[in-house]
């Protein structure tokens, strides 16, 4: 399959998800200027690349590794979640490692996040969605900034959040 939107081709699942999220922010039909046909092509490319990259990861230092436990997630799960939260105003969506974290003005969307199986982290004051089948294997506690430093992050703000920062 020839890839049009995912260029250069991502090397890890996190890179694929980050690129998908940024493409959805530009081309999703719910976003001004987006259209359904372009989004169908993006979704098709994502579905093609997902199985090739689903167990390949990279830490914040740029070192690649293969997950110890195979990823049970399907390509549709991530696309569906992003499509349901991409239009919410005043939130910041971050991909940190294999997790999705949401901060900002989230109170109004509590029921949306719960319905999508996000969990509230009271000390980090953020919603998060771990990868399917994730089990914590250590007792260490990290701040959100420490987690960003370990795994790197990609963030996209909703348009309202950008206006608040600028104004």
XYZ file of N, CA and C in Angstrom:
501
model
N 0.839 -1.183 0.000
C 0.000 0.000 0.000
C 0.882 1.243 0.000
N 0.583 2.177 -0.872
C 1.310 3.440 -0.917
C 0.730 4.373 0.147
N 1.601 4.966 0.946
C 1.177 5.823 2.042
C 1.294 7.282 1.622
N 0.215 8.033 1.794
C 0.179 9.434 1.391
C 0.334 10.378 2.581
N -0.314 10.063 3.701
C -0.343 10.982 4.837
C 0.686 10.663 5.918
N 1.020 9.397 6.107
C 1.948 9.011 7.165
C 3.371 8.973 6.609
N 3.865 10.168 6.221
C 5.183 10.299 5.625
C 5.984 11.297 6.462
N 7.202 10.944 6.882
C 7.837 9.646 6.724
C 7.100 8.599 7.563
N 7.218 7.351 7.166
C 6.521 6.274 7.862
C 7.047 6.192 9.297
N 6.135 6.222 10.277
C 6.555 6.150 11.682
C 7.305 4.863 11.987
N 8.178 4.930 12.989
C 8.973 3.764 13.366
C 8.382 3.016 14.552
N 7.485 3.663 15.310
C 6.926 3.047 16.509
C 5.421 3.301 16.565
N 4.746 2.568 17.452
C 3.315 2.748 17.648
C 3.019 4.153 18.163
N 3.846 4.648 19.061
C 3.620 5.995 19.601
C 3.710 7.045 18.502
N 4.695 6.919 17.627
C 4.825 7.873 16.513
C 3.612 7.790 15.588
N 3.131 6.573 15.329
C 1.949 6.391 14.495
C 0.734 7.078 15.129
N 0.543 6.887 16.432
C -0.596 7.487 17.124
C -0.477 9.010 17.152
N 0.704 9.519 17.389
C 0.905 10.971 17.417
C 0.585 11.590 16.060
N 1.067 10.949 15.011
C 0.805 11.456 13.668
C -0.679 11.342 13.320
N -1.307 10.250 13.714
C -2.744 10.095 13.471
C -3.509 11.219 14.158
N -3.157 11.494 15.406
C -3.859 12.534 16.162
C -3.703 13.889 15.488
N -2.507 14.226 15.042
C -2.312 15.528 14.389
C -3.039 15.579 13.042
N -3.058 14.460 12.301
C -3.803 14.430 11.042
C -5.302 14.550 11.289
N -5.799 13.908 12.336
C -7.225 14.004 12.667
C -7.593 15.426 13.074
N -6.688 16.117 13.761
C -6.953 17.513 14.152
C -7.102 18.412 12.926
N -6.492 18.054 11.818
C -6.567 18.858 10.593
C -7.683 18.404 9.658
N -7.936 17.093 9.593
C -8.783 16.552 8.535
C -10.086 15.908 8.991
N -10.324 15.772 10.289
C -11.546 15.125 10.774
C -12.765 15.953 10.361
N -13.854 15.307 9.928
C -15.043 16.041 9.492
C -15.645 16.953 10.565
N -15.391 16.675 11.848
C -15.911 17.527 12.927
C -15.082 18.791 13.130
N -13.960 18.885 12.445
C -13.074 20.043 12.563
C -13.268 20.915 11.325
N -13.270 22.221 11.517
C -13.445 23.140 10.393
C -12.360 22.889 9.358
N -12.792 22.698 8.108
C -11.850 22.430 7.025
C -11.597 20.954 6.783
N -12.092 20.083 7.666
C -11.890 18.649 7.500
C -12.930 18.050 6.575
N -12.625 16.874 6.029
C -13.611 16.220 5.183
C -13.533 14.705 5.346
N -14.659 14.056 5.115
C -14.793 12.622 5.353
C -13.915 11.782 4.431
N -13.767 12.173 3.177
C -12.977 11.371 2.228
C -11.497 11.321 2.627
N -10.951 12.472 3.002
C -9.552 12.508 3.438
C -9.373 11.666 4.693
N -10.345 11.760 5.613
C -10.253 11.004 6.856
C -10.336 9.504 6.589
N -11.095 9.089 5.589
C -11.170 7.666 5.227
C -9.811 7.156 4.760
N -9.099 7.970 3.984
C -7.766 7.579 3.507
C -6.801 7.480 4.690
N -6.856 8.460 5.577
C -5.993 8.464 6.770
C -6.278 7.229 7.619
N -7.557 6.915 7.828
C -7.930 5.733 8.617
C -7.440 4.448 7.959
N -7.536 4.367 6.655
C -7.070 3.181 5.931
C -5.555 3.006 6.088
N -4.821 4.099 5.964
C -3.367 4.032 6.137
C -3.007 3.634 7.567
N -3.716 4.192 8.541
C -3.477 3.856 9.945
C -3.724 2.356 10.161
N -4.843 1.848 9.621
C -5.165 0.420 9.758
C -4.091 -0.462 9.129
N -3.492 -0.006 8.049
C -2.427 -0.763 7.388
C -1.139 -0.766 8.222
N -0.782 0.382 8.794
C 0.475 0.501 9.538
C 0.384 -0.045 10.965
N -0.795 0.010 11.573
C -0.946 -0.385 12.977
C -0.395 -1.778 13.285
N -0.798 -2.831 12.542
C -0.283 -4.170 12.896
C 1.231 -4.303 12.716
N 1.803 -3.489 11.862
C 3.252 -3.539 11.647
C 4.027 -2.914 12.799
N 3.398 -1.957 13.507
C 4.101 -1.180 14.527
C 3.584 -1.402 15.945
N 2.539 -2.204 16.130
C 1.846 -2.237 17.415
C 2.706 -2.674 18.603
N 3.785 -3.398 18.404
C 4.633 -3.811 19.519
C 6.000 -3.124 19.518
N 6.192 -2.136 18.643
C 7.465 -1.406 18.580
C 7.318 -0.068 19.286
N 8.264 0.224 20.182
C 8.186 1.435 20.994
C 9.551 2.111 21.047
N 9.549 3.348 21.556
C 10.787 4.107 21.712
C 10.663 4.907 22.998
N 11.736 4.931 23.809
C 11.687 5.729 25.026
C 12.093 7.173 24.721
N 12.085 8.034 25.725
C 12.383 9.460 25.523
C 13.803 9.692 25.017
N 14.697 8.743 25.260
C 16.076 8.872 24.789
C 16.219 8.402 23.344
N 15.132 7.949 22.746
C 15.166 7.534 21.353
C 15.565 6.084 21.138
N 15.655 5.311 22.227
C 16.027 3.901 22.101
C 14.778 3.081 21.794
N 14.846 2.271 20.725
C 13.716 1.427 20.352
C 13.715 0.145 21.172
N 12.499 -0.360 21.436
C 12.360 -1.645 22.111
C 11.043 -2.282 21.692
N 10.955 -3.589 21.870
C 9.731 -4.333 21.584
C 9.057 -4.625 22.912
N 7.749 -4.442 22.958
C 6.999 -4.665 24.194
C 7.153 -6.104 24.668
N 7.265 -6.278 26.001
C 7.379 -7.617 26.581
C 6.086 -8.408 26.398
N 4.962 -7.700 26.531
C 3.660 -8.326 26.370
C 3.053 -7.816 25.078
N 2.601 -8.690 24.212
C 1.991 -8.226 22.963
C 0.806 -7.303 23.222
N 0.685 -6.274 22.414
C -0.364 -5.280 22.535
C -1.694 -5.873 22.067
N -2.703 -5.845 22.933
C -4.017 -6.409 22.595
C -4.925 -5.373 21.929
N -4.469 -4.150 21.848
C -5.270 -3.068 21.278
C -5.493 -3.279 19.784
N -6.651 -2.841 19.312
C -6.906 -2.882 17.873
C -6.740 -1.479 17.306
N -6.555 -1.383 16.017
C -6.361 -0.063 15.398
C -7.602 0.801 15.546
N -8.776 0.201 15.564
C -10.009 0.982 15.668
C -10.211 1.625 17.032
N -9.711 1.012 18.095
C -9.911 1.560 19.433
C -9.341 2.971 19.549
N -8.112 3.166 19.132
C -7.478 4.480 19.247
C -8.183 5.496 18.359
N -8.484 5.114 17.116
C -9.162 6.034 16.195
C -10.510 6.473 16.758
N -11.264 5.530 17.318
C -12.578 5.851 17.866
C -12.470 6.819 19.040
N -11.509 6.598 19.903
C -11.338 7.479 21.068
C -10.971 8.887 20.623
N -10.002 9.006 19.735
C -9.593 10.334 19.266
C -10.765 11.038 18.593
N -11.534 10.328 17.794
C -12.655 10.957 17.107
C -13.725 11.438 18.087
N -13.835 10.815 19.255
C -14.838 11.213 20.241
C -14.384 12.360 21.139
N -13.078 12.603 21.223
C -12.607 13.670 22.121
C -11.957 14.844 21.398
N -11.709 14.709 20.120
C -10.959 15.713 19.367
C -11.650 17.079 19.346
N -12.960 17.090 19.416
C -13.722 18.334 19.310
C -14.006 18.987 20.665
N -13.637 18.351 21.768
C -13.918 18.904 23.091
C -13.063 20.145 23.343
N -13.706 21.209 23.772
C -13.009 22.481 23.970
C -12.286 22.544 25.316
N -11.145 23.199 25.320
C -10.415 23.505 26.545
C -9.602 22.375 27.129
N -9.360 21.315 26.354
C -8.579 20.196 26.885
C -7.264 20.065 26.128
N -6.319 19.422 26.784
C -5.029 19.098 26.179
C -4.937 17.583 26.132
N -4.755 17.036 24.940
C -4.635 15.589 24.744
C -3.155 15.283 24.537
N -2.622 14.363 25.353
C -1.211 13.981 25.216
C -1.095 12.478 25.037
N -0.201 12.075 24.176
C 0.169 10.675 24.059
C 1.527 10.572 24.739
N 1.565 9.838 25.825
C 2.804 9.646 26.585
C 3.033 8.144 26.655
N 4.029 7.678 25.922
C 4.223 6.239 25.804
C 3.003 5.652 25.119
N 2.386 4.657 25.715
C 1.184 4.033 25.147
C -0.097 4.549 25.795
N 0.024 5.526 26.672
C -1.126 6.078 27.380
C -1.628 7.343 26.688
N -2.922 7.609 26.843
C -3.494 8.897 26.457
C -3.797 9.624 27.764
N -3.294 10.849 27.904
C -3.552 11.677 29.079
C -4.322 12.918 28.647
N -5.273 13.349 29.457
C -6.064 14.534 29.149
C -6.059 15.450 30.361
N -5.655 16.697 30.128
C -5.665 17.715 31.167
C -6.422 18.928 30.647
N -6.523 19.939 31.481
C -7.218 21.167 31.080
C -8.571 21.255 31.755
N -9.504 21.893 31.081
C -10.843 22.101 31.615
C -11.690 20.870 31.320
N -11.506 19.815 32.120
C -12.112 18.513 31.824
C -13.415 18.248 32.567
N -13.744 19.060 33.554
C -14.901 18.772 34.420
C -16.188 18.538 33.618
N -16.441 19.344 32.602
C -17.675 19.241 31.819
C -17.745 17.941 31.023
N -16.618 17.282 30.832
C -16.563 16.086 29.999
C -16.352 14.800 30.790
N -16.529 14.888 32.098
C -16.310 13.747 32.988
C -17.050 12.491 32.498
N -18.306 12.621 32.147
C -19.093 11.463 31.712
C -18.593 10.900 30.383
N -18.119 11.777 29.496
C -17.560 11.337 28.213
C -16.324 10.482 28.461
N -15.429 10.974 29.316
C -14.196 10.238 29.600
C -14.484 8.900 30.273
N -15.419 8.901 31.222
C -15.772 7.654 31.899
C -16.340 6.637 30.903
N -17.181 7.105 29.995
C -17.772 6.207 28.998
C -16.707 5.598 28.078
N -15.600 6.303 27.892
C -14.503 5.819 27.048
C -13.456 5.032 27.853
N -13.767 4.746 29.128
C -12.904 3.971 30.034
C -11.658 4.706 30.501
N -11.652 6.041 30.415
C -10.561 6.808 31.012
C -10.699 6.720 32.524
N -9.587 6.863 33.202
C -9.568 6.858 34.659
C -9.065 8.219 35.133
N -9.552 8.654 36.287
C -9.117 9.917 36.868
C -7.948 9.643 37.796
N -6.869 10.393 37.619
C -5.713 10.260 38.510
C -5.697 11.488 39.402
N -6.068 11.297 40.677
C -6.261 12.450 41.572
C -4.974 13.191 41.903
N -3.829 12.523 41.942
C -2.599 13.251 42.258
C -2.020 13.963 41.040
N -2.256 13.420 39.862
C -1.765 14.062 38.632
C -2.800 15.035 38.066
N -4.003 15.006 38.628
C -5.114 15.857 38.213
C -5.293 15.772 36.697
N -5.480 14.540 36.235
C -5.596 14.286 34.801
C -6.360 12.990 34.572
N -7.000 12.907 33.425
C -7.633 11.673 32.976
C -6.596 10.887 32.177
N -6.621 9.564 32.275
C -5.684 8.756 31.499
C -6.357 7.480 31.023
N -5.849 6.985 29.910
C -6.314 5.714 29.363
C -5.083 4.861 29.107
N -4.913 3.812 29.919
C -3.781 2.912 29.681
C -4.069 1.997 28.506
N -3.046 1.394 27.920
C -3.295 0.425 26.845
C -4.055 -0.782 27.403
N -4.821 -1.408 26.550
C -5.597 -2.568 26.965
C -4.679 -3.643 27.521
N -5.058 -4.202 28.666
C -4.276 -5.263 29.286
C -3.121 -4.764 30.149
N -2.982 -3.443 30.307
C -1.872 -2.886 31.086
C -2.005 -3.273 32.551
N -0.905 -3.690 33.141
C -0.834 -3.956 34.573
C 0.445 -3.313 35.097
N 0.301 -2.521 36.139
C 1.466 -1.890 36.756
C 2.323 -2.975 37.392
N 3.623 -2.940 37.079
C 4.513 -3.997 37.558
C 5.525 -3.514 38.595
N 5.317 -2.316 39.107
C 6.249 -1.777 40.101
C 5.483 -0.903 41.080
N 6.149 -0.535 42.169
C 5.484 0.280 43.184
C 5.914 1.743 43.124
N 6.753 2.100 42.172
C 7.222 3.474 42.053
C 6.086 4.394 41.619
N 6.161 5.636 42.094
C 5.186 6.643 41.702
C 5.932 7.773 41.014
N 5.480 8.137 39.824
C 6.104 9.188 39.041
C 5.122 10.334 38.834
N 5.654 11.545 38.772
C 4.816 12.685 38.417
C 4.568 12.633 36.913
N 3.612 13.417 36.445
C 3.324 13.453 35.016
C 4.538 13.970 34.240
N 5.257 14.940 34.800
C 6.471 15.434 34.133
C 7.553 14.362 34.058
N 7.696 13.554 35.111
C 8.680 12.466 35.082
C 8.301 11.419 34.033
N 7.002 11.149 33.908
C 6.546 10.193 32.896
C 6.835 10.750 31.503
N 6.597 12.050 31.316
C 6.922 12.680 30.021
C 8.412 12.553 29.723
N 9.248 12.761 30.736
C 10.697 12.659 30.542
C 11.128 11.240 30.168
N 10.479 10.245 30.730
C 10.837 8.857 30.447
C 10.404 8.444 29.042
N 9.151 8.766 28.681
C 8.576 8.253 27.437
C 8.446 9.283 26.323
N 8.653 10.554 26.631
C 8.404 11.588 25.639
C 6.910 11.805 25.515
N 6.512 12.898 24.876
C 5.081 13.145 24.726
C 4.796 13.964 23.486
N 3.588 13.839 23.030
C 3.068 14.627 21.922
C 1.763 15.200 22.415
N 1.581 16.504 22.260
C 0.360 17.107 22.762
C -0.344 17.902 21.681
N -1.658 17.926 21.812
C -2.480 18.735 20.924
C -3.547 19.372 21.778
N -3.648 20.691 21.678
C -4.648 21.418 22.431
C -5.885 21.627 21.578
N -7.022 21.681 22.241
C -8.220 22.053 21.509
C -8.105 23.540 21.170
N -8.898 24.009 20.233
C -8.818 25.391 19.783
C -9.113 26.373 20.906
N -10.052 26.044 21.802
C -10.386 26.939 22.904
C -9.212 27.071 23.863
N -8.518 25.973 24.156
C -7.353 26.024 25.039
C -6.283 26.925 24.450
N -6.084 26.891 23.124
C -5.094 27.754 22.486
C -5.487 29.219 22.613
N -6.771 29.522 22.475
C -7.258 30.901 22.596
C -7.024 31.432 24.006
N -7.277 30.576 25.021
C -7.090 30.976 26.412
C -5.621 31.295 26.674
N -4.695 30.453 26.169
C -3.261 30.708 26.342
C -2.827 31.999 25.656
N -3.345 32.222 24.445
C -2.947 33.398 23.660
C -3.516 34.680 24.251
N -4.727 34.624 24.775
C -5.421 35.818 25.253
C -5.179 36.032 26.677
